[in-house]
PDB file of C-alpha atoms in Angstrom:
ATOM      1  CA  GLN A  49      -0.074   0.023   0.046  1.00 78.00           C
ATOM      2  CA  SER A  50       2.917   2.384  -1.013  1.00 86.00           C
ATOM      3  CA  VAL A  51       1.786   5.973  -2.427  1.00 89.00           C
ATOM      4  CA  LEU A  52       3.797   5.045  -5.551  1.00 95.00           C
ATOM      5  CA  THR A  53       3.275   1.379  -7.487  1.00 96.00           C
ATOM      6  CA  GLN A  54       6.030  -0.617  -8.396  1.00 96.00           C
ATOM      7  CA  PRO A  55       5.852  -4.276  -9.523  1.00 97.00           C
ATOM      8  CA  PRO A  56       7.065  -6.414  -6.838  1.00 95.00           C
ATOM      9  CA  SER A  57       9.511  -8.380  -9.132  1.00 97.00           C
ATOM     10  CA  VAL A  58      11.207  -8.303 -12.615  1.00 98.00           C
ATOM     11  CA  SER A  59      13.822 -10.432 -14.147  1.00 97.00           C
ATOM     12  CA  GLY A  60      16.030 -10.800 -17.201  1.00 97.00           C
ATOM     13  CA  ALA A  61      18.997 -12.840 -18.333  1.00 97.00           C
ATOM     14  CA  PRO A  62      22.491 -10.945 -18.756  1.00 97.00           C
ATOM     15  CA  GLY A  63      22.809  -8.915 -21.280  1.00 97.00           C
ATOM     16  CA  GLN A  64      19.298  -8.166 -21.807  1.00 97.00           C
ATOM     17  CA  ARG A  65      16.893  -4.857 -21.070  1.00 98.00           C
ATOM     18  CA  VAL A  66      14.698  -4.606 -18.178  1.00 98.00           C
ATOM     19  CA  THR A  67      12.384  -1.826 -17.224  1.00 98.00           C
ATOM     20  CA  ILE A  68      10.748  -1.168 -13.928  1.00 98.00           C
ATOM     21  CA  SER A  69       7.527   0.958 -13.845  1.00 98.00           C
ATOM     22  CA  CYS A  70       6.328   3.349 -10.885  1.00 98.00           C
ATOM     23  CA  THR A  71       3.290   4.712 -10.899  1.00 97.00           C
ATOM     24  CA  GLY A  72       1.627   7.338  -8.775  1.00 96.00           C
ATOM     25  CA  SER A  73      -1.192   9.682  -8.905  1.00 94.00           C
ATOM     26  CA  SER A  74      -2.644  13.491  -9.324  1.00 92.00           C
ATOM     27  CA  SER A  75      -0.960  14.482  -5.923  1.00 92.00           C
ATOM     28  CA  ASN A  76       2.575  13.374  -6.659  1.00 94.00           C
ATOM     29  CA  THR A  77       4.041  12.442  -9.874  1.00 95.00           C
ATOM     30  CA  GLY A  78       0.973  13.493 -11.802  1.00 93.00           C
ATOM     31  CA  ALA A  79       1.476  16.887 -10.220  1.00 93.00           C
ATOM     32  CA  GLY A  80       4.563  17.470 -11.777  1.00 93.00           C
ATOM     33  CA  TYR A  81       7.260  16.234  -9.084  1.00 95.00           C
ATOM     34  CA  ASP A  82      10.189  14.555 -10.244  1.00 96.00           C
ATOM     35  CA  VAL A  83      10.813  10.967  -9.574  1.00 97.00           C
ATOM     36  CA  HIS A  84      14.099   9.604  -8.227  1.00 98.00           C
ATOM     37  CA  TRP A  85      15.367   5.957  -8.242  1.00 98.00           C
ATOM     38  CA  TYR A  86      17.564   3.978  -5.708  1.00 98.00           C
ATOM     39  CA  GLN A  87      19.194   0.898  -5.961  1.00 97.00           C
ATOM     40  CA  GLN A  88      19.588  -1.306  -2.833  1.00 95.00           C
ATOM     41  CA  LEU A  89      22.074  -4.368  -3.079  1.00 95.00           C
ATOM     42  CA  PRO A  90      21.698  -6.807  -0.576  1.00 90.00           C
ATOM     43  CA  GLY A  91      22.956  -6.182   2.831  1.00 88.00           C
ATOM     44  CA  THR A  92      23.756  -2.545   1.857  1.00 91.00           C
ATOM     45  CA  ALA A  93      22.192   0.938   2.023  1.00 91.00           C
ATOM     46  CA  PRO A  94      19.775   2.363  -0.693  1.00 93.00           C
ATOM     47  CA  LYS A  95      22.096   4.380  -3.160  1.00 96.00           C
ATOM     48  CA  LEU A  96      21.037   7.088  -5.317  1.00 97.00           C
ATOM     49  CA  LEU A  97      20.795   5.953  -8.771  1.00 98.00           C
ATOM     50  CA  ILE A  98      18.703   8.527 -11.162  1.00 98.00           C
ATOM     51  CA  TYR A  99      17.709  11.973  -9.893  1.00 97.00           C
ATOM     52  CA  SER A 100      15.211  14.385 -11.191  1.00 95.00           C
ATOM     53  CA  ASN A 101      13.834  11.577 -13.805  1.00 96.00           C
ATOM     54  CA  ASN A 102      16.508  10.941 -15.911  1.00 96.00           C
ATOM     55  CA  ASN A 103      19.643  12.192 -14.289  1.00 97.00           C
ATOM     56  CA  ARG A 104      22.598   9.782 -13.278  1.00 97.00           C
ATOM     57  CA  PRO A 105      24.995  10.914 -10.282  1.00 96.00           C
ATOM     58  CA  SER A 106      28.369  10.598 -11.043  1.00 95.00           C
ATOM     59  CA  GLY A 107      29.795   7.037 -10.995  1.00 94.00           C
ATOM     60  CA  VAL A 108      26.315   5.444 -12.204  1.00 97.00           C
ATOM     61  CA  PRO A 109      26.831   3.506 -15.338  1.00 96.00           C
ATOM     62  CA  ASP A 110      25.147   4.768 -18.463  1.00 96.00           C
ATOM     63  CA  ARG A 111      23.262   1.390 -18.609  1.00 97.00           C
ATOM     64  CA  PHE A 112      20.901   2.915 -16.163  1.00 98.00           C
ATOM     65  CA  SER A 113      18.476   5.540 -17.431  1.00 98.00           C
ATOM     66  CA  GLY A 114      15.131   6.856 -16.255  1.00 97.00           C
ATOM     67  CA  SER A 115      12.036   8.421 -17.747  1.00 97.00           C
ATOM     68  CA  LYS A 116       8.829  10.080 -16.979  1.00 97.00           C
ATOM     69  CA  SER A 117       5.485  11.175 -18.406  1.00 95.00           C
ATOM     70  CA  GLY A 118       2.592  11.784 -16.671  1.00 94.00           C
ATOM     71  CA  THR A 119       1.851  10.031 -13.369  1.00 95.00           C
ATOM     72  CA  SER A 120       4.389   7.191 -14.255  1.00 96.00           C
ATOM     73  CA  ALA A 121       7.770   6.894 -14.572  1.00 98.00           C
ATOM     74  CA  SER A 122      10.414   4.179 -15.613  1.00 98.00           C
ATOM     75  CA  LEU A 123      13.809   2.910 -14.790  1.00 98.00           C
ATOM     76  CA  ALA A 124      15.533   1.096 -17.616  1.00 98.00           C
ATOM     77  CA  ILE A 125      18.512  -1.006 -17.314  1.00 98.00           C
ATOM     78  CA  THR A 126      20.374  -2.620 -20.428  1.00 97.00           C
ATOM     79  CA  GLY A 127      23.043  -4.808 -20.772  1.00 97.00           C
ATOM     80  CA  LEU A 128      21.862  -6.558 -17.888  1.00 97.00           C
ATOM     81  CA  GLN A 129      24.735  -7.820 -15.349  1.00 97.00           C
ATOM     82  CA  ALA A 130      24.491 -10.194 -12.348  1.00 96.00           C
ATOM     83  CA  GLU A 131      25.740  -7.444 -10.056  1.00 95.00           C
ATOM     84  CA  ASP A 132      22.460  -5.432 -10.821  1.00 97.00           C
ATOM     85  CA  GLU A 133      20.556  -8.009  -8.847  1.00 97.00           C
ATOM     86  CA  ALA A 134      19.160  -5.744  -6.175  1.00 97.00           C
ATOM     87  CA  ASP A 135      15.998  -4.183  -4.817  1.00 96.00           C
ATOM     88  CA  TYR A 136      14.940  -0.713  -6.805  1.00 97.00           C
ATOM     89  CA  TYR A 137      12.744   2.019  -5.091  1.00 97.00           C
ATOM     90  CA  CYS A 138      11.266   5.118  -6.919  1.00 98.00           C
ATOM     91  CA  GLN A 139      10.769   8.380  -4.735  1.00 97.00           C
ATOM     92  CA  SER A 140       8.764  11.461  -5.335  1.00 97.00           C
ATOM     93  CA  TYR A 141       6.941  14.186  -3.204  1.00 95.00           C
ATOM     94  CA  ASP A 142       3.244  14.202  -2.572  1.00 93.00           C
ATOM     95  CA  ASN A 143       1.444  17.270  -1.857  1.00 92.00           C
ATOM     96  CA  SER A 144      -1.795  15.894  -0.234  1.00 88.00           C
ATOM     97  CA  LEU A 145      -2.215  16.531   3.600  1.00 84.00           C
ATOM     98  CA  SER A 146       0.563  19.000   4.498  1.00 79.00           C
ATOM     99  CA  GLY A 147       3.043  17.300   1.761  1.00 82.00           C
ATOM    100  CA  PHE A 148       5.658  14.641   2.499  1.00 90.00           C
ATOM    101  CA  TRP A 149       8.125  12.449   0.406  1.00 94.00           C
ATOM    102  CA  VAL A 150       6.848   9.156  -0.756  1.00 95.00           C
ATOM    103  CA  PHE A 151       8.428   6.051  -1.824  1.00 96.00           C
ATOM    104  CA  GLY A 152       7.349   2.871  -4.017  1.00 96.00           C
ATOM    105  CA  GLY A 153       6.978  -0.436  -2.672  1.00 94.00           C
ATOM    106  CA  GLY A 154      10.323  -1.646  -4.285  1.00 95.00           C
ATOM    107  CA  THR A 155      11.160  -3.933  -7.294  1.00 97.00           C
ATOM    108  CA  LYS A 156      13.246  -7.009  -6.808  1.00 97.00           C
ATOM    109  CA  LEU A 157      15.437  -7.471 -10.052  1.00 97.00           C
ATOM    110  CA  THR A 158      16.481 -10.871 -10.516  1.00 97.00           C
ATOM    111  CA  VAL A 159      19.324 -11.571 -13.009  1.00 96.00           C
ATOM    112  CA  LEU A 160      18.617 -15.256 -14.445  1.00 94.00           C
TER     113      LEU A 160
ATOM    114  CA  GLN B 593      32.863  12.031   1.287  1.00 91.00           C
ATOM    115  CA  VAL B 594      29.810  12.184   3.656  1.00 94.00           C
ATOM    116  CA  GLN B 595      28.831   9.256   5.521  1.00 96.00           C
ATOM    117  CA  LEU B 596      25.962   8.539   7.933  1.00 97.00           C
ATOM    118  CA  GLN B 597      25.884   6.165  10.689  1.00 97.00           C
ATOM    119  CA  GLU B 598      23.026   5.099  12.769  1.00 97.00           C
ATOM    120  CA  SER B 599      23.221   4.045  16.493  1.00 96.00           C
ATOM    121  CA  GLY B 600      20.741   3.111  19.192  1.00 94.00           C
ATOM    122  CA  PRO B 601      18.995   0.239  21.120  1.00 94.00           C
ATOM    123  CA  ARG B 602      17.940  -2.550  18.755  1.00 95.00           C
ATOM    124  CA  LEU B 603      15.122  -3.570  21.079  1.00 97.00           C
ATOM    125  CA  VAL B 604      12.200  -1.277  22.296  1.00 97.00           C
ATOM    126  CA  LYS B 605       9.459  -2.292  24.585  1.00 97.00           C
ATOM    127  CA  PRO B 606       5.954  -1.648  23.225  1.00 97.00           C
ATOM    128  CA  SER B 607       4.422   1.665  24.474  1.00 96.00           C
ATOM    129  CA  GLN B 608       8.134   2.950  24.969  1.00 97.00           C
ATOM    130  CA  THR B 609      10.302   5.512  22.906  1.00 97.00           C
ATOM    131  CA  LEU B 610      12.362   4.651  20.104  1.00 97.00           C
ATOM    132  CA  SER B 611      15.478   6.504  19.918  1.00 98.00           C
ATOM    133  CA  LEU B 612      18.047   6.534  17.483  1.00 98.00           C
ATOM    134  CA  SER B 613      20.952   8.831  16.803  1.00 98.00           C
ATOM    135  CA  CYS B 614      22.893   9.509  13.258  1.00 98.00           C
ATOM    136  CA  THR B 615      26.448  10.589  13.328  1.00 97.00           C
ATOM    137  CA  VAL B 616      27.591  12.376  10.181  1.00 97.00           C
ATOM    138  CA  SER B 617      31.407  11.907   9.045  1.00 96.00           C
ATOM    139  CA  GLY B 618      33.268  13.419   6.270  1.00 95.00           C
ATOM    140  CA  GLY B 619      31.231  16.774   6.114  1.00 93.00           C
ATOM    141  CA  SER B 620      29.532  19.090   8.284  1.00 93.00           C
ATOM    142  CA  ILE B 621      25.924  18.929   9.353  1.00 93.00           C
ATOM    143  CA  SER B 622      25.790  22.509   9.324  1.00 90.00           C
ATOM    144  CA  SER B 623      27.158  22.799   5.779  1.00 85.00           C
ATOM    145  CA  GLY B 624      23.663  23.974   4.734  1.00 82.00           C
ATOM    146  CA  GLY B 625      21.643  23.326   1.680  1.00 85.00           C
ATOM    147  CA  TYR B 626      20.672  20.011   2.990  1.00 93.00           C
ATOM    148  CA  TYR B 627      17.848  18.407   5.285  1.00 94.00           C
ATOM    149  CA  TRP B 628      18.786  15.382   7.473  1.00 96.00           C
ATOM    150  CA  SER B 629      16.417  12.811   7.411  1.00 97.00           C
ATOM    151  CA  TRP B 630      14.920   9.737   8.792  1.00 98.00           C
ATOM    152  CA  ILE B 631      13.555   6.912   6.643  1.00 97.00           C
ATOM    153  CA  ARG B 632      12.280   3.394   7.484  1.00 96.00           C
ATOM    154  CA  LEU B 633      11.476   0.012   5.849  1.00 94.00           C
ATOM    155  CA  ARG B 634       9.067  -2.270   7.592  1.00 93.00           C
ATOM    156  CA  PRO B 635       8.438  -5.977   6.937  1.00 90.00           C
ATOM    157  CA  GLY B 636       6.249  -6.491   3.879  1.00 87.00           C
ATOM    158  CA  LYS B 637       5.943  -2.515   3.278  1.00 88.00           C
ATOM    159  CA  GLY B 638       8.003  -0.045   1.208  1.00 87.00           C
ATOM    160  CA  LEU B 639      10.272   2.709   2.190  1.00 92.00           C
ATOM    161  CA  GLU B 640       8.760   5.272   4.551  1.00 94.00           C
ATOM    162  CA  TRP B 641      10.133   8.943   5.039  1.00 95.00           C
ATOM    163  CA  ILE B 642       9.718   9.864   8.583  1.00 97.00           C
ATOM    164  CA  ALA B 643      10.784  13.424   9.435  1.00 96.00           C
ATOM    165  CA  TYR B 644      13.786  16.000   8.562  1.00 95.00           C
ATOM    166  CA  ILE B 645      15.449  18.541  10.450  1.00 95.00           C
ATOM    167  CA  ASP B 646      17.799  21.197   9.328  1.00 90.00           C
ATOM    168  CA  ASP B 647      20.973  22.500  11.017  1.00 85.00           C
ATOM    169  CA  SER B 648      19.106  25.334  12.462  1.00 87.00           C
ATOM    170  CA  GLY B 649      16.695  22.698  14.247  1.00 89.00           C
ATOM    171  CA  SER B 650      13.651  23.496  12.156  1.00 91.00           C
ATOM    172  CA  THR B 651      11.741  20.165  11.601  1.00 93.00           C
ATOM    173  CA  TYR B 652       9.236  18.715   9.428  1.00 93.00           C
ATOM    174  CA  ASN B 653       7.316  15.143   9.998  1.00 93.00           C
ATOM    175  CA  ASN B 654       5.493  12.915   7.979  1.00 92.00           C
ATOM    176  CA  PRO B 655       1.667  13.650   8.596  1.00 89.00           C
ATOM    177  CA  SER B 656       1.032   9.984   9.386  1.00 88.00           C
ATOM    178  CA  LEU B 657       3.652   9.853  12.360  1.00 88.00           C
ATOM    179  CA  GLN B 658       3.612  13.495  13.171  1.00 74.00           C
ATOM    180  CA  SER B 659       2.520  13.379  16.808  1.00 87.00           C
ATOM    181  CA  ARG B 660       4.737  10.627  18.052  1.00 95.00           C
ATOM    182  CA  VAL B 661       7.959  11.998  16.412  1.00 96.00           C
ATOM    183  CA  THR B 662      10.605  14.324  17.540  1.00 96.00           C
ATOM    184  CA  LEU B 663      13.889  15.347  15.795  1.00 96.00           C
ATOM    185  CA  SER B 664      16.932  17.179  17.390  1.00 96.00           C
ATOM    186  CA  VAL B 665      20.324  18.190  15.980  1.00 94.00           C
ATOM    187  CA  ASP B 666      23.341  18.589  17.906  1.00 93.00           C
ATOM    188  CA  PRO B 667      25.775  20.378  15.477  1.00 91.00           C
ATOM    189  CA  SER B 668      28.889  20.037  18.031  1.00 93.00           C
ATOM    190  CA  LYS B 669      28.715  16.566  17.577  1.00 95.00           C
ATOM    191  CA  ASN B 670      27.752  16.531  14.024  1.00 95.00           C
ATOM    192  CA  GLN B 671      24.761  14.392  14.987  1.00 97.00           C
ATOM    193  CA  PHE B 672      20.789  14.209  14.640  1.00 97.00           C
ATOM    194  CA  SER B 673      18.481  11.979  16.352  1.00 97.00           C
ATOM    195  CA  LEU B 674      15.043  10.610  16.445  1.00 98.00           C
ATOM    196  CA  ARG B 675      12.526   9.899  19.011  1.00 98.00           C
ATOM    197  CA  LEU B 676       9.575   7.809  18.215  1.00 97.00           C
ATOM    198  CA  ARG B 677       7.117   7.835  21.081  1.00 97.00           C
ATOM    199  CA  SER B 678       4.630   4.913  21.913  1.00 96.00           C
ATOM    200  CA  VAL B 679       5.930   2.314  19.661  1.00 96.00           C
ATOM    201  CA  THR B 680       4.039  -0.998  18.857  1.00 96.00           C
ATOM    202  CA  ALA B 681       5.022  -3.752  16.944  1.00 96.00           C
ATOM    203  CA  ALA B 682       4.002  -2.091  13.854  1.00 95.00           C
ATOM    204  CA  ASP B 683       7.108   0.160  14.412  1.00 97.00           C
ATOM    205  CA  THR B 684       9.641  -2.843  14.042  1.00 97.00           C
ATOM    206  CA  GLY B 685      11.771  -2.304  10.784  1.00 96.00           C
ATOM    207  CA  LEU B 686      15.113  -0.925   9.512  1.00 96.00           C
ATOM    208  CA  TYR B 687      15.598   2.538  10.141  1.00 98.00           C
ATOM    209  CA  TYR B 688      18.033   4.977   8.009  1.00 98.00           C
ATOM    210  CA  CYS B 689      19.252   8.338   8.030  1.00 98.00           C
ATOM    211  CA  ALA B 690      19.945  10.013   5.187  1.00 97.00           C
ATOM    212  CA  ARG B 691      20.993  13.482   3.960  1.00 96.00           C
ATOM    213  CA  GLU B 692      18.180  15.053   1.830  1.00 94.00           C
ATOM    214  CA  GLU B 693      19.258  17.255  -0.958  1.00 90.00           C
ATOM    215  CA  ARG B 694      17.187  20.472  -0.553  1.00 88.00           C
ATOM    216  CA  ASN B 695      15.928  21.666  -3.986  1.00 86.00           C
ATOM    217  CA  ASP B 696      13.208  24.178  -5.157  1.00 84.00           C
ATOM    218  CA  ASP B 697       9.274  22.993  -5.053  1.00 83.00           C
ATOM    219  CA  PHE B 698      10.245  20.003  -2.867  1.00 86.00           C
ATOM    220  CA  GLN B 699      12.114  18.090  -5.729  1.00 89.00           C
ATOM    221  CA  ASN B 700      14.341  16.676  -2.818  1.00 93.00           C
ATOM    222  CA  TRP B 701      16.285  13.170  -2.972  1.00 95.00           C
ATOM    223  CA  PHE B 702      18.139  11.324  -0.627  1.00 97.00           C
ATOM    224  CA  ASP B 703      21.964  10.785  -0.529  1.00 93.00           C
ATOM    225  CA  PRO B 704      23.890   9.355   0.943  1.00 96.00           C
ATOM    226  CA  TRP B 705      21.958   6.926   3.308  1.00 97.00           C
ATOM    227  CA  GLY B 706      23.470   5.403   6.493  1.00 97.00           C
ATOM    228  CA  GLN B 707      23.640   1.430   6.704  1.00 95.00           C
ATOM    229  CA  GLY B 708      20.515   1.176   8.738  1.00 96.00           C
ATOM    230  CA  THR B 709      19.800  -0.105  12.004  1.00 97.00           C
ATOM    231  CA  LEU B 710      17.050  -2.788  12.753  1.00 97.00           C
ATOM    232  CA  VAL B 711      14.892  -2.181  15.550  1.00 98.00           C
ATOM    233  CA  THR B 712      12.545  -4.494  16.978  1.00 97.00           C
ATOM    234  CA  VAL B 713       9.813  -3.633  19.099  1.00 97.00           C
ATOM    235  CA  SER B 714       8.994  -6.586  21.370  1.00 96.00           C
ATOM    236  CA  SER B 715       8.346  -7.147  25.265  1.00 95.00           C
TER     237      SER B 715
END
């Protein structure tokens, strides 16, 4: 019951392309608020992967890309590698109530 | 680079207060341009933003937790803290501290994060 909806799991073979969706509503992503993405490798802290919809912090490979349109955003990973197996979370801002930052429920990426 | 580390009791009894601290290293908590946040991950649920504090001590809480949360900051120790009152088993989870990039129009993101500390609420 997270404010942003993500698929619980996705999978792909090494070298393939996978996408992870993040769907919000008119009070968050649909209101024009940016989407940010985080990668959480097993046993580690979440790490910023994409900020402001489609920007990569320094050090993040260009295999990772983000996009946003309307109420939905997507994270795409090309050239899938075993080390990409992790949990991925999207995040935005919601202007309902008095406003607060919100996350998706997370997507577990399995590299087959 | 900036690093954050949570500390505090791992076991809290129901109805009591959960207290955690976050120590910032590699940079000053008073450097400006940032909020300092707490975020949690509870079993079977996604990440939940709890609250933030800035270096002047101004705070803002998630409306769903507002009445139970208090944050404080100690710039001399480069540390900020969370107190969550009247805890129940539903508050069991991984608690992270994070630096929140302060941008216009609430377009904030969180980077970096601490490693997280698992807090269990149980008698």
